[in-house]
Short mmCIF file of C-alpha atoms and ligand atoms in Angstrom, two decimals:
data_model
loop_
_atom_site.label_atom_id
_atom_site.label_comp_id
_atom_site.label_asym_id
_atom_site.label_seq_id
_atom_site.Cartn_x
_atom_site.Cartn_y
_atom_site.Cartn_z
CA UNK A 361 174.75 153.52 188.19
CA UNK A 362 174.78 150.57 185.76
CA UNK A 363 174.56 148.14 188.69
CA UNK A 364 171.62 150.10 190.08
CA UNK A 365 169.89 149.89 186.70
CA UNK A 366 170.41 146.14 186.51
CA UNK A 367 169.08 145.70 190.03
CA UNK A 368 166.08 147.89 189.28
CA UNK A 369 165.44 145.95 186.09
CA UNK A 370 165.58 142.63 187.94
CA UNK A 371 163.22 143.90 190.63
CA UNK A 372 160.74 145.23 188.06
CA UNK A 373 160.95 142.00 186.10
CA UNK A 374 160.13 140.03 189.24
CA UNK A 375 157.23 142.33 190.01
CA UNK A 376 155.78 141.96 186.52
CA UNK A 377 156.28 138.23 186.06
CA UNK A 378 155.73 136.96 189.61
CA UNK A 379 152.55 134.86 189.78
CA UNK A 380 149.85 136.64 191.72
CA UNK A 381 149.54 135.12 195.11
CA UNK A 382 145.94 134.60 196.27
CA UNK A 383 146.39 137.44 198.73
CA UNK A 384 148.31 140.00 196.71
CA UNK A 385 145.69 141.69 194.52
CA UNK A 386 142.31 142.44 196.04
CA UNK A 387 139.66 142.41 193.34
CA UNK A 388 142.02 140.70 190.91
CA UNK A 389 142.36 137.05 191.79
CA UNK A 390 144.12 134.15 190.07
CA UNK A 391 141.91 131.87 187.94
CA UNK A 392 139.45 129.87 190.04
CA UNK A 393 139.48 132.41 192.88
CA UNK A 394 137.37 135.38 193.88
CA UNK A 395 137.31 138.28 196.28
CA UNK A 396 134.21 140.28 197.13
CA UNK A 397 133.74 143.91 198.09
CA UNK A 398 136.62 145.35 200.05
CA UNK A 399 138.06 141.93 200.96
CA UNK A 400 141.81 141.80 200.51
CA UNK A 401 142.10 138.05 200.11
CA UNK A 402 141.16 135.69 197.30
CA UNK A 403 139.30 132.43 198.04
CA UNK A 404 138.67 129.48 195.72
CA UNK A 405 135.27 129.34 193.99
CA UNK A 406 132.74 127.54 196.21
CA UNK A 407 132.10 123.87 195.44
CA UNK A 408 128.79 121.99 195.07
CA UNK A 409 129.08 120.87 198.67
CA UNK A 410 129.58 124.44 199.91
CA UNK A 411 126.77 125.77 197.74
CA UNK A 412 124.41 123.14 199.14
CA UNK A 413 125.30 123.57 202.80
CA UNK A 414 126.56 127.12 203.26
CA UNK A 415 124.29 129.20 201.03
CA UNK A 416 120.83 130.22 202.21
CA UNK A 417 118.39 131.67 199.62
CA UNK A 418 116.39 134.58 201.07
CA UNK A 419 114.21 136.03 198.33
CA UNK A 420 113.74 136.06 194.59
CA UNK A 421 115.15 139.23 193.03
CA UNK A 422 115.14 138.55 189.32
CA UNK A 423 114.15 136.24 186.57
CA UNK A 424 114.93 135.93 182.88
CA UNK A 425 114.48 133.21 180.28
CA UNK A 426 117.41 131.18 181.63
CA UNK A 427 117.89 131.96 185.33
CA UNK A 428 115.89 132.66 188.45
CA UNK A 429 117.98 134.78 190.78
CA UNK A 430 117.75 134.76 194.58
CA UNK A 431 119.29 137.18 197.03
CA UNK A 432 121.06 134.72 199.34
CA UNK A 433 123.31 134.66 202.35
CA UNK A 434 126.74 133.10 202.56
CA UNK A 435 128.77 133.57 205.74
CA UNK A 436 126.77 136.67 206.63
CA UNK A 437 127.46 138.12 203.21
CA UNK A 438 124.94 138.81 200.47
CA UNK A 439 125.33 136.78 197.29
CA UNK A 440 123.16 136.10 194.23
CA UNK A 441 122.20 132.48 193.62
CA UNK A 442 121.06 131.77 190.04
CA UNK A 443 119.11 128.63 189.26
CA UNK A 444 118.38 127.24 185.81
CA UNK A 445 114.70 127.97 185.01
CA UNK A 446 114.03 125.00 182.68
CA UNK A 447 116.10 122.15 181.25
CA UNK A 448 115.61 123.24 177.60
CA UNK A 449 117.91 126.23 178.09
CA UNK A 450 120.66 124.34 179.95
CA UNK A 451 123.14 124.85 177.08
CA UNK A 452 122.75 128.62 177.37
CA UNK A 453 123.13 128.38 181.16
CA UNK A 454 126.36 126.40 180.83
CA UNK A 455 127.68 128.70 178.09
CA UNK A 456 127.02 131.61 180.46
CA UNK A 457 128.94 129.82 183.20
CA UNK A 458 131.93 129.11 180.93
CA UNK A 459 132.00 132.77 179.90
CA UNK A 460 131.75 133.92 183.53
CA UNK A 461 134.71 131.69 184.39
CA UNK A 462 136.83 132.85 181.47
CA UNK A 463 136.02 136.57 181.50
CA UNK A 464 136.38 137.49 185.18
CA UNK A 465 137.50 141.13 185.23
CA UNK A 466 136.36 144.56 186.36
CA UNK A 467 133.77 144.44 183.54
CA UNK A 468 132.05 141.21 184.61
CA UNK A 469 130.15 140.27 187.76
CA UNK A 470 132.32 138.33 190.23
CA UNK A 471 131.80 134.57 190.16
CA UNK A 472 131.73 133.16 193.70
CA UNK A 473 131.02 129.51 192.95
CA UNK A 474 128.95 127.12 190.86
CA UNK A 475 127.57 123.60 190.82
CA UNK A 476 126.92 122.06 187.42
CA UNK A 477 125.24 119.00 188.99
CA UNK A 478 122.59 121.28 190.55
CA UNK A 479 122.54 123.92 187.77
CA UNK A 480 123.42 126.72 190.16
CA UNK A 481 125.73 129.72 189.89
CA UNK A 482 126.72 132.01 192.75
CA UNK A 483 127.81 135.59 192.04
CA UNK A 484 128.41 138.79 193.97
CA UNK A 485 125.11 140.48 194.86
CA UNK A 486 124.54 144.03 193.65
CA UNK A 487 121.73 145.68 195.64
CA UNK A 488 121.05 148.35 193.00
CA UNK A 489 120.09 145.55 190.62
CA UNK A 490 119.76 145.75 186.88
CA UNK A 491 120.69 148.80 184.81
CA UNK A 492 117.01 148.99 183.91
CA UNK A 493 116.42 150.38 187.45
CA UNK A 494 118.77 153.31 186.84
CA UNK A 495 116.13 156.05 186.70
CA UNK A 496 114.34 154.75 189.82
CA UNK A 497 117.66 154.50 191.68
CA UNK A 498 118.69 158.04 190.71
CA UNK A 499 115.35 159.31 191.99
CA UNK A 500 116.05 158.00 195.49
CA UNK A 501 117.11 160.76 197.89
CA UNK A 502 120.29 158.84 198.66
CA UNK A 503 121.51 158.88 195.07
CA UNK A 504 120.05 162.14 193.79
CA UNK A 505 123.44 163.87 193.99
CA UNK A 506 124.73 161.36 191.43
CA UNK A 507 122.08 162.35 188.90
CA UNK A 508 124.41 164.59 186.90
CA UNK A 509 125.59 164.52 183.29
CA UNK A 510 129.10 163.72 184.56
CA UNK A 511 128.06 160.53 186.35
CA UNK A 512 125.71 159.54 183.57
CA UNK A 513 128.35 160.02 180.87
CA UNK A 514 130.72 157.99 183.05
CA UNK A 515 128.14 155.18 183.00
CA UNK A 516 127.90 155.35 179.20
CA UNK A 517 131.69 155.13 179.11
CA UNK A 518 131.54 152.04 181.32
CA UNK A 519 128.95 150.45 179.06
CA UNK A 520 131.03 151.00 175.90
CA UNK A 521 134.13 149.78 177.78
CA UNK A 522 132.31 146.47 178.39
CA UNK A 523 131.52 146.10 174.68
CA UNK A 524 135.13 146.93 173.83
CA UNK A 525 136.24 144.30 176.36
CA UNK A 526 133.95 141.68 174.75
CA UNK A 527 135.02 142.58 171.22
CA UNK A 528 138.70 142.21 172.14
CA UNK A 529 138.32 139.57 174.85
CA UNK A 530 140.90 136.93 175.79
CA UNK A 531 138.65 134.44 173.98
CA UNK A 532 138.40 136.51 170.79
CA UNK A 533 135.64 138.75 169.43
CA UNK A 534 132.40 138.07 171.32
CA UNK A 535 129.03 139.54 170.35
CA UNK A 536 126.56 140.59 173.09
CA UNK A 537 123.62 138.81 171.51
CA UNK A 538 121.02 138.91 174.27
CA UNK A 539 120.05 142.46 173.36
CA UNK A 540 117.08 142.49 171.02
CA UNK A 541 115.42 145.52 172.65
CA UNK A 542 116.41 148.24 175.13
CA UNK A 543 114.82 146.81 178.33
CA UNK A 544 116.27 143.38 177.59
CA UNK A 545 119.72 144.84 176.93
CA UNK A 546 119.63 146.82 180.19
CA UNK A 547 118.58 143.72 182.15
CA UNK A 548 121.89 142.02 181.29
CA UNK A 549 123.94 144.59 183.20
CA UNK A 550 124.06 145.49 186.88
CA UNK A 551 124.64 148.83 188.53
CA UNK A 552 127.24 148.50 191.29
CA UNK A 553 127.13 150.37 194.59
CA UNK A 554 130.05 152.56 193.49
CA UNK A 555 128.11 153.49 190.39
CA UNK A 556 129.80 151.50 187.69
CA UNK A 557 128.39 148.87 185.37
CA UNK A 558 129.19 145.16 185.23
CA UNK A 559 127.98 142.59 182.73
CA UNK A 560 125.89 139.97 184.47
CA UNK A 561 124.26 137.80 181.80
CA UNK A 562 126.82 136.10 179.55
CA UNK A 563 124.52 133.37 178.21
CA UNK A 564 124.60 134.52 174.60
CA UNK A 565 128.11 135.55 173.59
CA UNK A 566 128.92 133.84 170.27
CA UNK A 567 132.42 134.12 168.84
CA UNK A 568 133.28 135.86 165.58
CA UNK A 569 136.19 134.14 163.90
CA UNK A 570 137.55 136.51 161.28
CA UNK A 571 140.30 134.22 160.01
CA UNK A 572 137.90 131.34 159.31
CA UNK A 573 135.20 133.75 158.11
CA UNK A 574 132.76 132.50 160.78
CA UNK A 575 130.22 135.17 161.67
CA UNK A 576 127.35 134.92 164.17
CA UNK A 577 123.58 134.99 164.40
CA UNK A 578 121.79 136.05 167.56
CA UNK A 579 119.38 133.18 168.12
CA UNK A 580 117.38 131.23 165.59
CA UNK A 581 114.31 133.40 165.43
CA UNK A 582 113.42 136.42 163.37
CA UNK A 583 114.38 139.75 164.96
CA UNK A 584 112.27 142.83 164.32
CA UNK A 585 112.27 146.52 165.16
CA UNK A 586 114.85 149.28 164.80
CA UNK A 587 116.70 148.65 168.06
CA UNK A 588 118.52 145.74 166.41
CA UNK A 589 121.00 146.42 163.61
CA UNK A 590 119.67 146.37 160.02
CA UNK A 591 121.80 143.31 159.17
CA UNK A 592 120.00 141.42 161.98
CA UNK A 593 116.67 141.82 160.17
CA UNK A 594 115.28 139.30 157.66
CA UNK A 595 116.45 140.72 154.33
CA UNK A 596 114.08 138.97 151.89
CA UNK A 597 110.88 140.88 152.53
CA UNK A 598 107.49 140.13 154.05
CA UNK A 599 106.52 137.70 151.28
CA UNK A 600 109.31 135.24 151.98
CA UNK A 601 108.78 133.44 155.30
CA UNK A 602 111.72 133.61 157.73
CA UNK A 603 114.05 130.64 157.57
CA UNK A 604 116.98 130.45 159.97
CA UNK A 605 119.37 128.71 157.55
CA UNK A 606 118.78 131.41 154.90
CA UNK A 607 119.37 134.27 157.34
CA UNK A 608 122.81 135.83 156.70
CA UNK A 609 125.26 136.00 159.62
CA UNK A 610 126.90 139.19 160.92
CA UNK A 611 129.56 140.42 163.35
CA UNK A 612 130.16 142.57 166.47
CA UNK A 613 129.22 145.78 164.61
CA UNK A 614 125.61 144.86 165.47
CA UNK A 615 126.53 145.82 169.06
CA UNK A 616 127.93 149.16 167.87
CA UNK A 617 124.60 149.98 166.17
CA UNK A 618 122.90 149.79 169.59
CA UNK A 619 125.35 152.07 171.45
CA UNK A 620 123.53 155.39 170.76
CA UNK A 621 120.22 154.05 172.11
CA UNK A 622 121.73 152.58 175.28
CA UNK A 623 123.90 155.68 175.85
CA UNK A 624 120.94 157.97 175.33
CA UNK A 625 119.03 156.07 178.02
CA UNK A 626 122.04 156.31 180.33
CA UNK A 627 122.43 160.06 179.71
CA UNK A 628 118.77 160.62 180.53
CA UNK A 629 117.31 164.10 180.82
CA UNK A 630 119.21 166.14 183.34
CA UNK A 631 120.90 169.52 183.08
CA UNK A 632 123.76 169.11 180.64
CA UNK A 633 122.75 165.79 179.09
CA UNK A 634 121.65 167.48 175.84
CA UNK A 635 125.01 169.24 175.66
CA UNK A 636 126.68 165.83 175.99
CA UNK A 637 124.37 164.42 173.28
CA UNK A 638 125.40 167.30 171.02
CA UNK A 639 129.09 166.43 171.44
CA UNK A 640 128.39 162.73 170.79
CA UNK A 641 126.27 163.45 167.72
CA UNK A 642 128.89 162.63 165.07
CA UNK A 643 130.15 159.40 166.63
CA UNK A 644 126.57 158.24 167.23
CA UNK A 645 125.69 159.03 163.64
CA UNK A 646 128.61 156.84 162.55
CA UNK A 647 127.36 154.02 164.83
CA UNK A 648 124.08 154.16 162.91
CA UNK A 649 125.71 153.63 159.48
CA UNK A 650 123.62 151.17 157.51
CA UNK A 651 126.80 149.40 156.38
CA UNK A 652 128.36 147.57 159.38
CA UNK A 653 131.94 148.08 158.16
CA UNK A 654 131.40 151.84 158.16
CA UNK A 655 130.57 151.86 161.87
CA UNK A 656 133.41 152.66 164.29
CA UNK A 657 134.78 149.97 166.60
CA UNK A 658 133.67 150.02 170.24
CA UNK A 659 137.24 151.04 171.03
CA UNK A 660 136.95 154.12 168.80
CA UNK A 661 133.61 155.04 170.39
CA UNK A 662 135.19 154.66 173.83
CA UNK A 663 138.09 156.96 172.82
CA UNK A 664 135.64 159.60 171.62
CA UNK A 665 133.54 159.36 174.81
CA UNK A 666 136.69 159.79 176.89
CA UNK A 667 137.72 162.87 174.87
CA UNK A 668 134.27 164.41 175.23
CA UNK A 669 134.27 163.74 178.98
CA UNK A 670 137.70 165.36 179.34
CA UNK A 671 136.74 168.35 177.20
CA UNK A 672 133.47 169.01 179.01
CA UNK A 673 135.08 168.55 182.42
CA UNK A 674 137.80 171.08 181.55
CA UNK A 675 135.18 173.53 180.29
CA UNK A 676 133.07 173.07 183.42
CA UNK A 677 136.14 173.58 185.64
CA UNK A 678 137.24 176.79 183.89
CA UNK A 679 133.67 178.13 184.02
CA UNK A 680 133.59 177.48 187.76
CA UNK A 681 136.94 179.24 188.12
CA UNK A 682 135.65 182.28 186.25
CA UNK A 683 132.65 182.48 188.51
CA UNK A 684 134.87 182.57 191.63
P1 LIG B 722 118.62 135.43 182.48
O1 LIG B 722 119.85 134.76 181.96
O2 LIG B 722 117.53 134.47 182.77
O3 LIG B 722 118.20 136.58 181.60
P2 LIG B 722 119.99 137.30 184.22
O4 LIG B 722 121.35 136.79 184.52
O5 LIG B 722 119.87 138.34 183.15
O6 LIG B 722 119.02 136.05 183.91
O7 LIG B 722 119.36 137.84 185.58
C1 LIG B 722 117.99 138.24 185.65
C2 LIG B 722 117.83 139.44 186.57
O8 LIG B 722 118.18 139.06 187.92
C3 LIG B 722 118.73 140.61 186.26
O9 LIG B 722 118.18 141.44 185.25
C4 LIG B 722 118.81 141.32 187.60
O10 LIG B 722 117.65 142.11 187.81
C5 LIG B 722 118.78 140.17 188.59
N1 LIG B 722 120.15 139.79 189.00
C6 LIG B 722 120.93 138.87 188.40
N2 LIG B 722 122.13 138.76 189.01
C7 LIG B 722 122.13 139.67 190.02
C8 LIG B 722 123.10 140.05 191.02
N3 LIG B 722 124.31 139.49 191.07
N4 LIG B 722 122.75 141.02 191.89
C9 LIG B 722 121.54 141.59 191.84
N5 LIG B 722 120.59 141.28 190.94
C10 LIG B 722 120.86 140.32 190.02
MG1 LIG B 723 119.26 138.16 181.13
MG1 LIG B 724 120.47 135.05 179.94
#
């Protein structure tokens, strides 16, 4: 028995510590590698040479301040080729690339290759496009069956899971800065074909360093409106002109402030979404605390969402059972 235990322990230890071979884990590749879709193998990120000769741009599918995105073809597969829009925003483009490289996971779009000399990035293509298209997508006959509170709450869960991932990332606490209004925020995420959300635009993810007391500011310009957190607004009144160096810095709780608005969009207006809103009322109220420290962490919001999903699923199941 003892011998068996030792053997089992050794086997488990090998399983846990063995370096992942490029073929072992589909969807989870070693650094510098990728796998797309159902592919079981991992390949190295494409080089400049490969990007120049093997990738064929087909049509423009998106554009933001930093990148123009083209649906493209690589070895008969669809990929998204992003090109820098103008040289003035090259630092943001390169920051986005560094973040893409470092944060590859289920929460982030798959990096397929890049070429810094040409200012190009290649990622997995997601035909359903940005999260901003959600309502239009759910109205298509093909996806109408997914337009339920269950699927929509699952999306909200995925969204908060991404924030939680950023706030506790391998690089430290990152703030999702490129989110000054709802449409802009939605445009940074993609809806995948299996109806989950991945983060696509990582150009503005500054790092909060608690131990050194370094907080962040999202950009150098004045932010307005009530979508952004109160601490992101100019605090010295209309009479004092905005000055970037006088603007106080803040932390990742500015992301938590925005959760109720994004989630409410994701929940939409279908049968049951108001019932879900009712169950999320208290946690969303806490997200809207004026004082950032009083807001819950993204992790706590995620836990609550999961509990609500479980509770409502159980209730729905027992109701169905009673009807039978
Ligand atoms: P920017 O940094 O300029 O804001 P984004 O990375 O946000 O650029 O991309 C702009 C838009 O391009 C997205 O909102 C989305 O509509 C589209 N897009 C980007 N990447 C992909 C992709 N991999 N698949 C499908 N559409 C994409
Ligand atoms: Mg963007
Ligand atoms: Mg961007």
